Amino acid sequence: MSKKDDSSSGASSKLWGGRFQAATNPTVERFSASIHFDKALARYDIRGSIAHARMLGRAELIPAPDAEALVAGLEKIADEIESGAFPFDPALEDIHMNIEARLSNMIGPVAGRLHTGRSRNDQVATDLALYLRDACAAVQHGILDLRAVLVERAREHIDTVLPGYTHLQRAQPVRLAHHWLAFFELLGRDARRFADAAGRLGECPLGAGAIAGSTLPLDRDDTAAALGFTGPTRNSMDSVSARDGALEVMAAAAICMVGLSRLAEELVIWSSSEFGFVELADAYSTGSSLMPQKKNPDVPELVRGKSGRVVGNLVSLLTTLKGLPLSYNRDMQEDKEPLFDSIATLGDSLEVMAGSIATLRVNVDRMAEAAQDPMLLATDLAEVLVGEGVPFREAHEAVGRIVAHCVAGGHDLAHLSRETLQGFHPAFTQGSDALLDMERSFAQRDMVGGTARTQVEAALDAARTEIDASEARLRGVNGVTAESGP
Ligand code: ARG
């Protein structure tokens, strides 16, 4: 068989085919192709190519009319991708080759000038940086929407009380608003993690070439500015080998998912008959195929379940990178599927959690009933003794014995006479009726971060102000669009 016969899908048809004589093995072709997932980078790839082509023209590295032809062709390809008409071809490996090959079909040999001073290594690093910045902005929007829902529902439930739990045992009464504002805080830190990660993706890798830059006088400042970066990256080898930006975003996604998973877990527990604290809206729950009476919390369960995948995605890329020498290695192509999956999963999870909470029916009476348990005020009783000058450890011990007395004899902690209390500690001056009162218990927790009404009101106002400020800031994030890519 002659070499030519042998090359039907091969050597000459590849953009890198020059030094090859035989065709690629079909399994290798399928094995190495990434187009089925990296097509999600198309719009970033085209944006990067347009900036690069314009720079080549301005720097007179290619004739100005050729630069214009490249840009016009790339813009047409962007439309084709947008409309679904673009003919993605797995034989062309990845998004970069697909676009360049299409450009060549469209505008002829001039297309061959686009890759001047560029490699797929700096190209994919640039695409990823652009994608990650958009993804960070989109996730921040999603987090903000959920935080806004939490604040809204919290305001509605400022006077709804429920037991706060530690060890899933009733601990002390809290306002539902206070409880949900705890998640507001958690999610605020998540949002800042994404903003921080985006801040470290401000430098443009384009111009690093395959590893060591280019002999051609590329204007890296020009492409960096055109793409909205603060400037070019400072080391060509780092530019093509770094994936810590992706790791950081995936770590932020994993942490955020774990937080959502905890919120989800509460919805699952709270919607059980045993708790009966909340009921999920029909739109956010599902039925059983067998048991007609069931209404299942599948949505929060799936958020909880998918958090495992997002954690796994982070571990996957960490493991991929762990043993890699500098600089680019093909292993790094494995960054994309877990990354895209984490961003898509997090985006969906934020949205369904916002919807679930927004439409949740709260059983205020059931929560209040659980919070009425007088034992929840045992700490308050110990603090009454502290107010009388008793050391806390001694007060704790005395109230512990009082609790044991109540449990053993079926007595109500809130209705013990002065004499009974004095039997446990002489510093008591009144019966527990006079000492323990839920309303007062709340009112007394009046310090920053506490669950007193005044504090929670202030926290709600601060939350609203924070949301308005975040909204204004996000609207102006670097002119980056809110699209998350795939
Ligand atoms: N598809 C590749 C990736 O995602 C693009 C870079 C390929 N570079 C190369 N030298 N083969 O990593």
Short mmCIF file of C-alpha atoms in Angstrom, two decimals, residues 33 47 50 80 97 103 168 203 207 261 273 392 401 410 416 428 444 446:
data_model
loop_
_atom_site.label_atom_id
_atom_site.label_comp_id
_atom_site.label_asym_id
_atom_site.label_seq_id
_atom_site.Cartn_x
_atom_site.Cartn_y
_atom_site.Cartn_z
CA ALA A 33 -10.54 14.17 20.31
CA ARG A 47 -12.74 36.15 20.61
CA ILE A 50 -10.01 37.96 16.50
CA GLU A 80 -22.51 29.57 12.40
CA MET A 97 -8.47 23.02 14.81
CA LEU A 103 -11.76 29.40 8.30
CA LEU A 168 -29.04 17.39 65.74
CA GLU A 203 -3.35 38.17 32.79
CA GLY A 207 1.87 35.25 23.01
CA SER A 261 -25.63 20.35 50.39
CA SER A 273 -43.13 13.83 58.93
CA PHE A 392 -20.44 29.37 85.42
CA ARG A 401 -28.84 18.30 88.39
CA GLY A 410 -41.39 14.24 84.62
CA LEU A 416 -40.22 24.72 89.46
CA PHE A 428 -31.81 31.17 93.21
CA GLN A 444 -31.52 39.15 76.07
CA ASP A 446 -28.88 41.26 72.14
#
